[in-house]
């Protein structure tokens, strides 16, 4: 009690499975779940495991599933909302089966990679527009992931700063000259 008369203990910990084996199991289960969802949705596409992470992800993601096929725009949806919902559903179902949360990314024909690059280019162009005009500019409403890309793209810009305004789905990014702030 209170450390009186206690002896030092030797604790030996042995993982049940290695991290690589667990990643492999997670990937196979997630791939199976996604394939089943595609079948139930009546969408003709194949699911492939990608080795490289999606750019712009700040969390460690070891499982990236890419859906390939023809006419998959229906799975992307307006501004990627359907894709985000599909990824969320697979994460929930995977967590239920694995009894733990596993970060996975679902992409469709490299859509997320292309969107990331397009948003970075757009942010830099808008920063130059704000600098040339001398007035701040408010972008259209964006989901959190896309707003974050804009903020990160302009974080080190010498002439502008960014700020998010609004609530919920109406939240948008404002690009402001550093002199105005």
CSV table of C-alpha atoms in Angstrom, one decimal:
chain,number,residue,atom,x,y,z
A,1,UNK,CA,0.0,0.0,0.0
A,2,UNK,CA,1.3,3.4,-1.0
A,3,UNK,CA,4.4,1.8,-2.3
A,4,UNK,CA,5.5,0.4,1.1
A,5,UNK,CA,6.9,-3.0,0.9
A,6,UNK,CA,6.3,-3.2,-2.9
A,7,UNK,CA,8.6,-5.1,-5.1
A,8,UNK,CA,9.6,-4.1,-8.6
A,9,UNK,CA,7.6,-5.9,-11.3
A,10,UNK,CA,8.7,-7.2,-14.6
A,11,UNK,CA,6.1,-6.8,-17.3
A,12,UNK,CA,6.4,-8.5,-20.6
A,13,UNK,CA,4.2,-7.2,-23.5
A,14,UNK,CA,3.8,-9.2,-26.7
A,15,UNK,CA,1.7,-7.8,-29.5
A,16,UNK,CA,-1.0,-10.1,-30.8
A,17,UNK,CA,-0.2,-9.2,-34.4
A,18,UNK,CA,2.5,-7.0,-35.9
A,19,UNK,CA,1.6,-3.6,-37.3
A,20,UNK,CA,2.2,-4.8,-40.9
A,21,UNK,CA,-0.1,-7.8,-40.4
A,22,UNK,CA,-2.8,-5.6,-38.9
A,23,UNK,CA,-2.5,-3.1,-41.7
A,24,UNK,CA,-2.9,-6.0,-44.2
A,25,UNK,CA,-6.0,-7.2,-42.3
A,26,UNK,CA,-7.5,-3.7,-42.2
A,27,UNK,CA,-6.8,-3.2,-45.9
A,28,UNK,CA,-8.5,-6.5,-46.9
A,29,UNK,CA,-11.6,-5.9,-44.7
A,30,UNK,CA,-11.9,-2.3,-46.0
A,31,UNK,CA,-11.6,-3.5,-49.6
A,32,UNK,CA,-14.2,-6.2,-49.1
A,33,UNK,CA,-16.6,-3.7,-47.5
A,34,UNK,CA,-16.1,-1.2,-50.2
A,35,UNK,CA,-16.6,-3.8,-53.0
A,36,UNK,CA,-19.8,-5.0,-51.3
A,37,UNK,CA,-21.1,-1.4,-51.1
A,38,UNK,CA,-20.3,-0.8,-54.8
A,39,UNK,CA,-22.2,-4.0,-55.6
A,40,UNK,CA,-25.2,-3.0,-53.5
A,41,UNK,CA,-25.2,0.5,-55.2
A,42,UNK,CA,-25.1,-1.1,-58.6
A,43,UNK,CA,-21.9,0.7,-59.5
A,44,UNK,CA,-19.4,-1.1,-61.8
A,45,UNK,CA,-15.9,-0.4,-60.5
A,46,UNK,CA,-12.9,-2.2,-59.1
A,47,UNK,CA,-11.1,-1.4,-55.8
A,48,UNK,CA,-7.4,-1.3,-55.7
A,49,UNK,CA,-5.1,-0.8,-52.7
A,50,UNK,CA,-2.7,2.1,-53.3
A,51,UNK,CA,0.8,2.2,-51.9
A,52,UNK,CA,1.2,6.0,-51.8
A,53,UNK,CA,-0.8,8.3,-49.5
A,54,UNK,CA,-3.1,10.9,-50.8
A,55,UNK,CA,-1.4,14.3,-50.8
A,56,UNK,CA,-2.7,16.8,-48.2
A,57,UNK,CA,-3.5,14.3,-45.5
A,58,UNK,CA,-2.0,15.3,-42.2
A,59,UNK,CA,-2.8,12.2,-40.3
A,60,UNK,CA,-1.0,8.9,-40.8
A,61,UNK,CA,-3.0,6.8,-43.2
A,62,UNK,CA,-1.7,3.4,-44.2
A,63,UNK,CA,-4.7,2.2,-46.2
A,64,UNK,CA,-5.6,4.1,-49.4
A,65,UNK,CA,-8.3,2.5,-51.6
A,66,UNK,CA,-8.7,3.7,-55.1
A,67,UNK,CA,-11.9,2.9,-57.1
A,68,UNK,CA,-11.3,2.6,-60.8
A,69,UNK,CA,-13.9,2.2,-63.5
A,70,UNK,CA,-16.0,4.1,-66.1
A,71,UNK,CA,-18.5,6.8,-65.3
A,72,UNK,CA,-17.8,7.0,-61.5
A,73,UNK,CA,-18.8,10.7,-61.2
A,74,UNK,CA,-21.9,9.6,-59.3
A,75,UNK,CA,-19.7,8.3,-56.5
A,76,UNK,CA,-17.8,11.6,-56.3
A,77,UNK,CA,-20.9,13.8,-56.1
A,78,UNK,CA,-21.1,17.5,-55.8
A,79,UNK,CA,-17.8,18.8,-54.5
A,80,UNK,CA,-16.9,15.3,-53.4
A,81,UNK,CA,-19.7,15.1,-50.8
A,82,UNK,CA,-20.8,11.6,-51.9
A,83,UNK,CA,-17.2,10.4,-51.8
A,84,UNK,CA,-16.8,11.8,-48.3
A,85,UNK,CA,-20.0,10.1,-47.2
A,86,UNK,CA,-18.8,6.8,-48.7
A,87,UNK,CA,-15.5,7.0,-46.9
A,88,UNK,CA,-17.3,7.8,-43.7
A,89,UNK,CA,-19.6,4.8,-44.0
A,90,UNK,CA,-16.7,2.4,-44.8
A,91,UNK,CA,-14.8,3.8,-41.8
A,92,UNK,CA,-17.8,3.2,-39.5
A,93,UNK,CA,-18.3,-0.3,-40.8
A,94,UNK,CA,-14.6,-1.1,-40.5
A,95,UNK,CA,-14.5,0.2,-37.0
A,96,UNK,CA,-17.4,-1.9,-36.0
A,97,UNK,CA,-15.8,-5.1,-37.5
A,98,UNK,CA,-12.3,-4.4,-36.1
A,99,UNK,CA,-13.5,-3.0,-32.8
A,100,UNK,CA,-11.1,-0.1,-33.2
A,101,UNK,CA,-10.8,3.0,-35.4
A,102,UNK,CA,-8.6,2.6,-38.5
A,103,UNK,CA,-7.8,5.6,-40.7
A,104,UNK,CA,-8.5,4.9,-44.3
A,105,UNK,CA,-8.8,7.0,-47.4
A,106,UNK,CA,-11.0,6.3,-50.3
A,107,UNK,CA,-10.3,7.9,-53.7
A,108,UNK,CA,-11.9,7.6,-57.1
A,109,UNK,CA,-9.6,7.7,-60.1
A,110,UNK,CA,-7.2,10.0,-58.3
A,111,UNK,CA,-9.9,12.7,-57.7
A,112,UNK,CA,-8.6,13.8,-54.3
A,113,UNK,CA,-5.1,14.2,-55.6
A,114,UNK,CA,-6.3,16.3,-58.6
A,115,UNK,CA,-8.6,18.4,-56.3
A,116,UNK,CA,-5.8,19.1,-53.9
A,117,UNK,CA,-3.5,20.3,-56.7
A,118,UNK,CA,-6.3,22.4,-58.2
A,119,UNK,CA,-7.1,24.1,-54.9
A,120,UNK,CA,-3.5,24.9,-54.2
A,121,UNK,CA,-3.2,26.6,-57.6
A,122,UNK,CA,-6.5,28.4,-57.1
A,123,UNK,CA,-5.3,29.7,-53.7
A,124,UNK,CA,-2.1,31.0,-55.1
A,125,UNK,CA,-3.9,32.7,-58.0
A,126,UNK,CA,-6.5,34.3,-55.7
A,127,UNK,CA,-3.7,35.5,-53.4
A,128,UNK,CA,-2.1,37.3,-56.4
A,129,UNK,CA,-5.5,38.7,-57.4
A,130,UNK,CA,-6.0,40.1,-53.8
A,131,UNK,CA,-2.5,41.6,-53.9
A,132,UNK,CA,-3.1,43.2,-57.3
A,133,UNK,CA,-6.5,44.5,-56.4
A,134,UNK,CA,-5.6,45.6,-52.9
A,135,UNK,CA,-8.7,44.3,-51.4
A,136,UNK,CA,-9.7,41.1,-49.6
A,137,UNK,CA,-11.7,38.4,-51.4
A,138,UNK,CA,-14.2,35.9,-50.0
A,139,UNK,CA,-14.2,32.4,-51.5
A,140,UNK,CA,-17.3,30.3,-52.0
A,141,UNK,CA,-18.3,27.9,-49.1
A,142,UNK,CA,-16.1,24.9,-48.8
A,143,UNK,CA,-16.0,21.7,-46.7
A,144,UNK,CA,-13.4,21.7,-43.9
A,145,UNK,CA,-10.9,19.6,-45.8
A,146,UNK,CA,-10.8,22.0,-48.7
A,147,UNK,CA,-10.6,25.1,-46.5
A,148,UNK,CA,-7.6,23.6,-44.8
A,149,UNK,CA,-5.9,23.1,-48.1
A,150,UNK,CA,-6.4,26.9,-48.9
A,151,UNK,CA,-5.1,27.9,-45.5
A,152,UNK,CA,-2.0,25.6,-45.8
A,153,UNK,CA,-1.3,26.8,-49.3
A,154,UNK,CA,-1.2,30.4,-48.3
A,155,UNK,CA,0.3,30.0,-44.8
A,156,UNK,CA,3.7,31.2,-45.8
A,157,UNK,CA,2.6,33.8,-48.4
A,158,UNK,CA,4.4,37.1,-47.8
A,159,UNK,CA,1.5,39.4,-48.7
A,160,UNK,CA,-1.8,37.7,-47.6
A,161,UNK,CA,-3.4,35.8,-44.7
A,162,UNK,CA,-6.4,33.6,-44.6
A,163,UNK,CA,-9.3,33.4,-42.2
A,164,UNK,CA,-12.5,31.3,-42.1
A,165,UNK,CA,-15.8,33.0,-41.5
A,166,UNK,CA,-19.4,31.8,-41.3
A,167,UNK,CA,-21.1,28.7,-39.8
A,168,UNK,CA,-21.7,25.1,-40.9
A,169,UNK,CA,-22.0,24.5,-44.6
A,170,UNK,CA,-21.8,28.3,-45.3
A,171,UNK,CA,-18.3,28.5,-43.9
A,172,UNK,CA,-15.8,30.2,-46.3
A,173,UNK,CA,-12.3,31.4,-46.5
A,174,UNK,CA,-11.4,35.1,-46.8
A,175,UNK,CA,-8.0,36.1,-48.3
A,176,UNK,CA,-6.9,39.3,-46.7
A,177,UNK,CA,-3.9,41.6,-47.4
A,178,UNK,CA,-1.5,41.6,-44.5
A,179,UNK,CA,-1.7,45.4,-44.3
A,180,UNK,CA,-5.5,45.3,-43.8
A,181,UNK,CA,-5.5,42.9,-40.9
